[in-house]
């Protein structure tokens, strides 16, 4: 009897242990009763009825990354390009992901590949190379809508690499080089033009300043000549007045003064060796006598 109860207790323990299931964090287990889905077991300790219930699928509820193999795609302008992409997705409904689609990963890969061909096949080569964000956005919208019945949320679709043919890559490299050289020549020409403009502006300003300087100098020269003429006129008036009051003796004085200055210049000349007087000496003595008479008259007038 004791042996029977011991065996029974062992069977009960084994039965209970078979009914205890631990669900890992980040996963959800589907529980099937006689092969039919009954509920989803959340992370933690779950008790099921052995031989009646069993764990159907272990569904990963964390965000996952699915690498899309490289594809050869023909663009709208008949260019063959190689494309690699990745898909980020997360299962939101474990039951749908387990029972609405046979193989979730293969299904997502195939639908992404198909739509990748469709989206990029409707674009030109230049658009596929320059509008990668548009391609990602269109793929995300289409694939997310297609996988929503499977309880899956597509969080992001990214095109990793786009590989154009070698001849097109070489042509693009030459085009880029030509464009850069064109920009360099344009910048150089603009720099030369700016330098010429600045140089011409400087020459213009210099010419204006030189003209203003000549104008100012001419004005100063004219003003000096005017002052000299005024002084000469005043001197002439004074001489005329002196002649009018003193007679020919004053005239003789001025002539003698100029005559004496001229002789002194001959005397100081470095090249003068011999001085010839073209006038008689008596004329010079007479002139000097007139100067003496003029001096006497001036002194007599002063004493009166």
CSV table of C-alpha atoms in Angstrom, one decimal:
chain,number,residue,atom,x,y,z
A,1,UNK,CA,0.0,0.0,0.0
A,2,UNK,CA,2.8,2.4,0.9
A,3,UNK,CA,4.4,1.6,-2.4
A,4,UNK,CA,1.2,2.5,-4.2
A,5,UNK,CA,0.8,5.9,-2.5
A,6,UNK,CA,4.4,6.7,-3.1
A,7,UNK,CA,4.0,6.0,-6.8
A,8,UNK,CA,0.8,8.0,-6.9
A,9,UNK,CA,2.6,11.0,-5.2
A,10,UNK,CA,5.4,10.7,-7.8
A,11,UNK,CA,2.9,10.8,-10.6
A,12,UNK,CA,1.2,13.8,-9.2
A,13,UNK,CA,4.5,15.7,-8.9
A,14,UNK,CA,5.4,14.8,-12.5
A,15,UNK,CA,2.0,15.9,-13.7
A,16,UNK,CA,2.3,19.2,-11.9
A,17,UNK,CA,5.8,19.8,-13.2
A,18,UNK,CA,4.6,19.1,-16.7
A,19,UNK,CA,1.9,21.7,-16.3
A,20,UNK,CA,4.3,24.5,-15.2
A,21,UNK,CA,5.7,26.6,-18.0
A,22,UNK,CA,8.0,29.6,-17.7
A,23,UNK,CA,7.7,32.3,-20.4
A,24,UNK,CA,10.8,34.3,-21.0
A,25,UNK,CA,10.8,38.1,-21.0
A,26,UNK,CA,10.3,39.5,-24.5
A,27,UNK,CA,8.4,36.4,-25.7
A,28,UNK,CA,4.7,35.3,-25.7
A,29,UNK,CA,3.7,31.7,-25.9
A,30,UNK,CA,0.5,30.6,-27.6
A,31,UNK,CA,-1.3,27.8,-25.7
A,32,UNK,CA,-3.2,25.2,-27.7
A,33,UNK,CA,-5.8,22.8,-26.3
A,34,UNK,CA,-6.2,19.7,-28.5
A,35,UNK,CA,-4.4,21.7,-31.3
A,36,UNK,CA,-6.7,24.7,-31.0
A,37,UNK,CA,-5.5,28.1,-29.9
A,38,UNK,CA,-6.9,29.1,-26.5
A,39,UNK,CA,-4.9,32.0,-25.1
A,40,UNK,CA,-1.5,33.7,-25.1
A,41,UNK,CA,0.8,33.2,-22.1
A,42,UNK,CA,2.6,36.4,-21.0
A,43,UNK,CA,6.2,36.4,-19.6
A,44,UNK,CA,6.4,34.7,-16.2
A,45,UNK,CA,5.0,31.5,-14.7
A,46,UNK,CA,2.1,29.8,-16.5
A,47,UNK,CA,0.3,26.6,-15.6
A,48,UNK,CA,-1.3,24.5,-18.2
A,49,UNK,CA,-3.1,21.1,-18.1
A,50,UNK,CA,-0.7,18.4,-19.3
A,51,UNK,CA,-1.8,16.2,-22.1
A,52,UNK,CA,-4.7,18.6,-22.9
A,53,UNK,CA,-2.8,21.8,-23.4
A,54,UNK,CA,0.5,22.5,-25.0
A,55,UNK,CA,2.7,25.4,-26.0
A,56,UNK,CA,2.0,26.1,-29.7
A,57,UNK,CA,4.4,28.9,-30.9
A,58,UNK,CA,7.0,30.9,-29.1
A,59,UNK,CA,6.6,34.4,-30.6
A,60,UNK,CA,9.4,37.0,-30.2
A,61,UNK,CA,7.7,40.3,-29.3
A,62,UNK,CA,10.9,42.4,-29.4
A,63,UNK,CA,11.8,44.7,-32.3
A,64,UNK,CA,13.7,42.6,-34.9
A,65,UNK,CA,15.8,43.3,-37.9
A,66,UNK,CA,15.4,41.4,-41.2
A,67,UNK,CA,18.1,41.7,-43.8
A,68,UNK,CA,16.8,41.8,-47.3
A,69,UNK,CA,19.3,40.1,-49.8
A,70,UNK,CA,20.7,42.1,-52.6
A,71,UNK,CA,18.4,42.6,-55.5
A,72,UNK,CA,19.0,43.5,-59.2
A,73,UNK,CA,16.4,46.0,-60.2
A,74,UNK,CA,15.7,47.7,-63.5
A,75,UNK,CA,14.8,51.3,-63.2
A,76,UNK,CA,12.4,53.3,-65.3
A,77,UNK,CA,15.2,54.4,-67.7
A,78,UNK,CA,16.3,50.7,-68.1
A,79,UNK,CA,19.4,50.9,-65.9
A,80,UNK,CA,20.3,47.9,-63.8
A,81,UNK,CA,21.1,48.7,-60.2
A,82,UNK,CA,21.9,46.5,-57.2
A,83,UNK,CA,20.0,47.2,-54.0
A,84,UNK,CA,20.4,46.0,-50.4
A,85,UNK,CA,17.8,46.9,-47.7
A,86,UNK,CA,16.9,46.1,-44.1
A,87,UNK,CA,13.4,45.9,-42.4
A,88,UNK,CA,12.8,46.7,-38.8
A,89,UNK,CA,9.5,45.2,-37.4
A,90,UNK,CA,7.8,44.3,-34.2
A,91,UNK,CA,5.1,41.7,-33.5
A,92,UNK,CA,2.1,43.3,-31.7
A,93,UNK,CA,-0.3,40.3,-31.8
A,94,UNK,CA,1.3,37.0,-31.1
A,95,UNK,CA,-1.8,34.9,-32.2
A,96,UNK,CA,-2.0,36.6,-35.6
A,97,UNK,CA,1.7,36.4,-36.2
A,98,UNK,CA,1.6,32.7,-35.3
A,99,UNK,CA,-1.6,31.6,-37.1
A,100,UNK,CA,-2.3,34.2,-39.8
A,101,UNK,CA,0.8,33.5,-41.8
A,102,UNK,CA,2.8,30.3,-42.3
A,103,UNK,CA,6.3,31.8,-42.1
A,104,UNK,CA,6.4,35.3,-40.8
A,105,UNK,CA,10.1,36.1,-41.7
A,106,UNK,CA,9.9,34.7,-45.3
A,107,UNK,CA,6.6,36.5,-45.8
A,108,UNK,CA,8.0,39.9,-44.7
A,109,UNK,CA,11.1,39.4,-46.8
A,110,UNK,CA,9.1,38.5,-50.0
A,111,UNK,CA,6.7,41.3,-49.7
A,112,UNK,CA,9.5,43.8,-49.0
A,113,UNK,CA,11.5,42.6,-52.0
A,114,UNK,CA,8.4,42.8,-54.3
A,115,UNK,CA,7.5,46.3,-53.3
A,116,UNK,CA,11.2,47.3,-53.5
A,117,UNK,CA,11.2,46.3,-57.2
A,118,UNK,CA,7.9,48.1,-57.7
A,119,UNK,CA,8.9,51.4,-56.1
A,120,UNK,CA,12.4,51.6,-57.6
A,121,UNK,CA,11.2,50.3,-61.0
A,122,UNK,CA,8.9,53.4,-61.3
A,123,UNK,CA,11.8,55.8,-60.8
A,124,UNK,CA,14.7,57.0,-63.0
A,125,UNK,CA,18.3,56.2,-62.0
A,126,UNK,CA,19.0,59.7,-60.9
A,127,UNK,CA,15.9,59.6,-58.7
A,128,UNK,CA,16.8,56.3,-57.1
A,129,UNK,CA,20.2,57.8,-56.2
A,130,UNK,CA,19.0,61.1,-54.9
A,131,UNK,CA,15.6,60.3,-53.4
A,132,UNK,CA,16.5,57.5,-51.0
A,133,UNK,CA,14.2,59.0,-48.3
A,134,UNK,CA,11.3,58.9,-50.6
A,135,UNK,CA,12.0,55.3,-51.4
A,136,UNK,CA,12.2,54.4,-47.7
A,137,UNK,CA,8.9,56.3,-47.0
A,138,UNK,CA,7.0,54.6,-49.8
A,139,UNK,CA,8.3,51.2,-48.8
A,140,UNK,CA,7.4,51.7,-45.2
A,141,UNK,CA,3.8,52.7,-46.0
A,142,UNK,CA,3.2,49.8,-48.4
A,143,UNK,CA,4.8,47.0,-46.4
A,144,UNK,CA,3.3,48.2,-43.1
A,145,UNK,CA,-0.2,48.2,-44.7
A,146,UNK,CA,0.4,44.7,-46.1
A,147,UNK,CA,1.6,43.1,-42.9
A,148,UNK,CA,-0.9,44.7,-40.5
A,149,UNK,CA,-3.3,41.6,-40.8
A,150,UNK,CA,-0.4,39.5,-39.4
A,151,UNK,CA,-0.2,41.5,-36.2
A,152,UNK,CA,3.1,43.0,-37.2
A,153,UNK,CA,4.2,46.7,-37.1
A,154,UNK,CA,6.8,47.7,-39.6
A,155,UNK,CA,8.8,50.4,-37.8
A,156,UNK,CA,11.3,51.3,-40.5
A,157,UNK,CA,12.5,50.3,-43.9
A,158,UNK,CA,16.0,51.4,-45.0
A,159,UNK,CA,17.8,51.0,-48.3
A,160,UNK,CA,21.4,50.3,-47.3
A,161,UNK,CA,23.2,50.5,-50.6
A,162,UNK,CA,22.4,51.3,-54.3
A,163,UNK,CA,25.0,50.1,-56.8
A,164,UNK,CA,24.8,51.4,-60.3
A,165,UNK,CA,26.6,49.7,-63.2
A,166,UNK,CA,30.3,50.3,-63.5
A,167,UNK,CA,30.0,52.3,-66.8
A,168,UNK,CA,27.4,54.6,-65.3
A,169,UNK,CA,29.5,55.0,-62.2
A,170,UNK,CA,32.4,56.1,-64.3
A,171,UNK,CA,30.2,58.5,-66.3
A,172,UNK,CA,28.9,60.0,-63.1
A,173,UNK,CA,32.4,60.4,-61.8
A,174,UNK,CA,33.5,62.2,-65.0
A,175,UNK,CA,30.3,64.4,-64.8
A,176,UNK,CA,31.0,65.3,-61.2
A,177,UNK,CA,34.6,66.1,-62.0
A,178,UNK,CA,33.5,68.3,-65.0
A,179,UNK,CA,31.0,70.0,-62.7
A,180,UNK,CA,33.6,70.8,-60.1
A,181,UNK,CA,36.0,72.1,-62.7
A,182,UNK,CA,33.2,74.3,-64.1
A,183,UNK,CA,32.5,75.7,-60.7
A,184,UNK,CA,36.3,76.4,-60.1
A,185,UNK,CA,36.5,78.2,-63.4
A,186,UNK,CA,33.4,80.2,-62.7
A,187,UNK,CA,34.8,81.2,-59.3
A,188,UNK,CA,38.2,82.1,-60.8
A,189,UNK,CA,36.5,84.2,-63.5
A,190,UNK,CA,34.4,86.0,-60.9
A,191,UNK,CA,37.5,86.6,-58.8
A,192,UNK,CA,39.4,88.1,-61.8
A,193,UNK,CA,36.4,90.2,-62.7
A,194,UNK,CA,36.1,91.6,-59.2
A,195,UNK,CA,39.9,92.3,-59.2
A,196,UNK,CA,39.6,94.1,-62.5
A,197,UNK,CA,36.7,96.1,-61.2
A,198,UNK,CA,38.6,97.1,-58.1
A,199,UNK,CA,41.6,98.0,-60.1
A,200,UNK,CA,39.6,100.1,-62.5
A,201,UNK,CA,37.8,101.8,-59.6
A,202,UNK,CA,41.2,102.6,-58.0
A,203,UNK,CA,42.6,104.0,-61.3
A,204,UNK,CA,39.4,106.1,-61.6
A,205,UNK,CA,39.7,107.5,-58.1
A,206,UNK,CA,43.4,108.2,-58.7
A,207,UNK,CA,42.6,110.0,-61.9
A,208,UNK,CA,39.9,112.0,-60.2
A,209,UNK,CA,42.3,113.0,-57.4
A,210,UNK,CA,45.0,113.9,-59.8
A,211,UNK,CA,42.6,116.1,-61.8
A,212,UNK,CA,41.4,117.7,-58.6
A,213,UNK,CA,45.1,118.3,-57.7
A,214,UNK,CA,45.8,119.9,-61.1
A,215,UNK,CA,42.7,122.0,-60.8
A,216,UNK,CA,43.7,123.2,-57.3
A,217,UNK,CA,47.3,123.9,-58.5
A,218,UNK,CA,46.0,125.8,-61.5
A,219,UNK,CA,43.7,127.8,-59.3
A,220,UNK,CA,46.6,128.6,-56.9
A,221,UNK,CA,48.9,129.6,-59.9
A,222,UNK,CA,46.2,131.9,-61.3
A,223,UNK,CA,45.7,133.4,-57.9
A,224,UNK,CA,49.4,133.9,-57.5
A,225,UNK,CA,49.7,135.5,-60.9
A,226,UNK,CA,46.7,137.7,-60.1
A,227,UNK,CA,48.4,138.8,-56.9
A,228,UNK,CA,51.7,139.4,-58.8
A,229,UNK,CA,49.8,141.5,-61.4
A,230,UNK,CA,48.1,143.5,-58.7
A,231,UNK,CA,51.5,144.1,-57.0
A,232,UNK,CA,53.0,145.1,-60.4
A,233,UNK,CA,50.1,147.4,-61.0
A,234,UNK,CA,50.6,149.1,-57.7
A,235,UNK,CA,54.3,149.4,-58.3
A,236,UNK,CA,53.7,151.0,-61.7
A,237,UNK,CA,51.2,153.4,-60.1
A,238,UNK,CA,53.8,154.4,-57.5
A,239,UNK,CA,56.5,154.8,-60.1
A,240,UNK,CA,54.2,156.9,-62.2
A,241,UNK,CA,53.3,159.1,-59.3
A,242,UNK,CA,57.0,159.5,-58.4
A,243,UNK,CA,57.9,160.5,-62.0
A,244,UNK,CA,55.0,162.9,-62.0
A,245,UNK,CA,56.2,164.6,-58.9
A,246,UNK,CA,60.0,164.4,-59.3
A,247,UNK,CA,60.3,164.6,-63.1
A,248,UNK,CA,63.0,162.8,-65.1
A,249,UNK,CA,65.3,162.4,-62.2
A,250,UNK,CA,63.1,159.7,-60.7
A,251,UNK,CA,63.0,157.9,-64.0
A,252,UNK,CA,66.8,158.1,-64.2
A,253,UNK,CA,66.9,156.6,-60.7
A,254,UNK,CA,64.9,153.6,-61.7
A,255,UNK,CA,66.9,153.1,-65.0
A,256,UNK,CA,70.2,153.4,-63.1
A,257,UNK,CA,69.0,150.8,-60.5
A,258,UNK,CA,68.1,148.3,-63.2
A,259,UNK,CA,71.3,149.0,-65.1
A,260,UNK,CA,73.3,148.4,-61.9
A,261,UNK,CA,71.5,145.1,-61.2
A,262,UNK,CA,72.2,143.9,-64.8
A,263,UNK,CA,75.9,144.7,-64.5
A,264,UNK,CA,76.1,142.9,-61.1
A,265,UNK,CA,74.6,139.8,-62.7
A,266,UNK,CA,77.3,139.9,-65.4
A,267,UNK,CA,79.9,140.2,-62.8
A,268,UNK,CA,78.7,137.1,-60.8
A,269,UNK,CA,78.3,134.9,-63.9
A,270,UNK,CA,80.8,132.0,-63.7
A,271,UNK,CA,81.3,132.1,-67.5
A,272,UNK,CA,82.0,135.8,-67.7
A,273,UNK,CA,85.6,136.5,-68.5
A,274,UNK,CA,85.3,139.9,-70.3
A,275,UNK,CA,82.5,142.4,-69.9
A,276,UNK,CA,81.7,144.8,-72.7
A,277,UNK,CA,79.5,147.8,-72.0
A,278,UNK,CA,77.4,148.7,-75.0
A,279,UNK,CA,76.8,152.2,-73.7
A,280,UNK,CA,79.1,155.2,-73.0
A,281,UNK,CA,80.4,155.6,-69.5
A,282,UNK,CA,79.3,159.3,-69.5
A,283,UNK,CA,75.7,158.1,-69.7
A,284,UNK,CA,76.1,156.0,-66.6
A,285,UNK,CA,77.8,159.0,-64.8
A,286,UNK,CA,75.0,161.3,-65.8
A,287,UNK,CA,72.5,158.8,-64.5
A,288,UNK,CA,74.3,158.6,-61.2
A,289,UNK,CA,74.4,162.4,-61.1
A,290,UNK,CA,70.7,162.5,-61.6
A,291,UNK,CA,70.4,160.1,-58.7
A,292,UNK,CA,72.4,162.5,-56.6
A,293,UNK,CA,70.3,165.5,-57.5
A,294,UNK,CA,67.2,163.4,-56.7
A,295,UNK,CA,68.6,162.7,-53.3
A,296,UNK,CA,69.4,166.4,-52.6
A,297,UNK,CA,65.9,167.4,-53.5
A,298,UNK,CA,64.5,164.7,-51.2
A,299,UNK,CA,66.6,165.9,-48.3
A,300,UNK,CA,65.7,169.6,-48.9
A,301,UNK,CA,62.0,168.7,-49.0
A,302,UNK,CA,62.4,166.8,-45.7
A,303,UNK,CA,64.2,169.9,-44.0
A,304,UNK,CA,61.4,172.2,-45.1
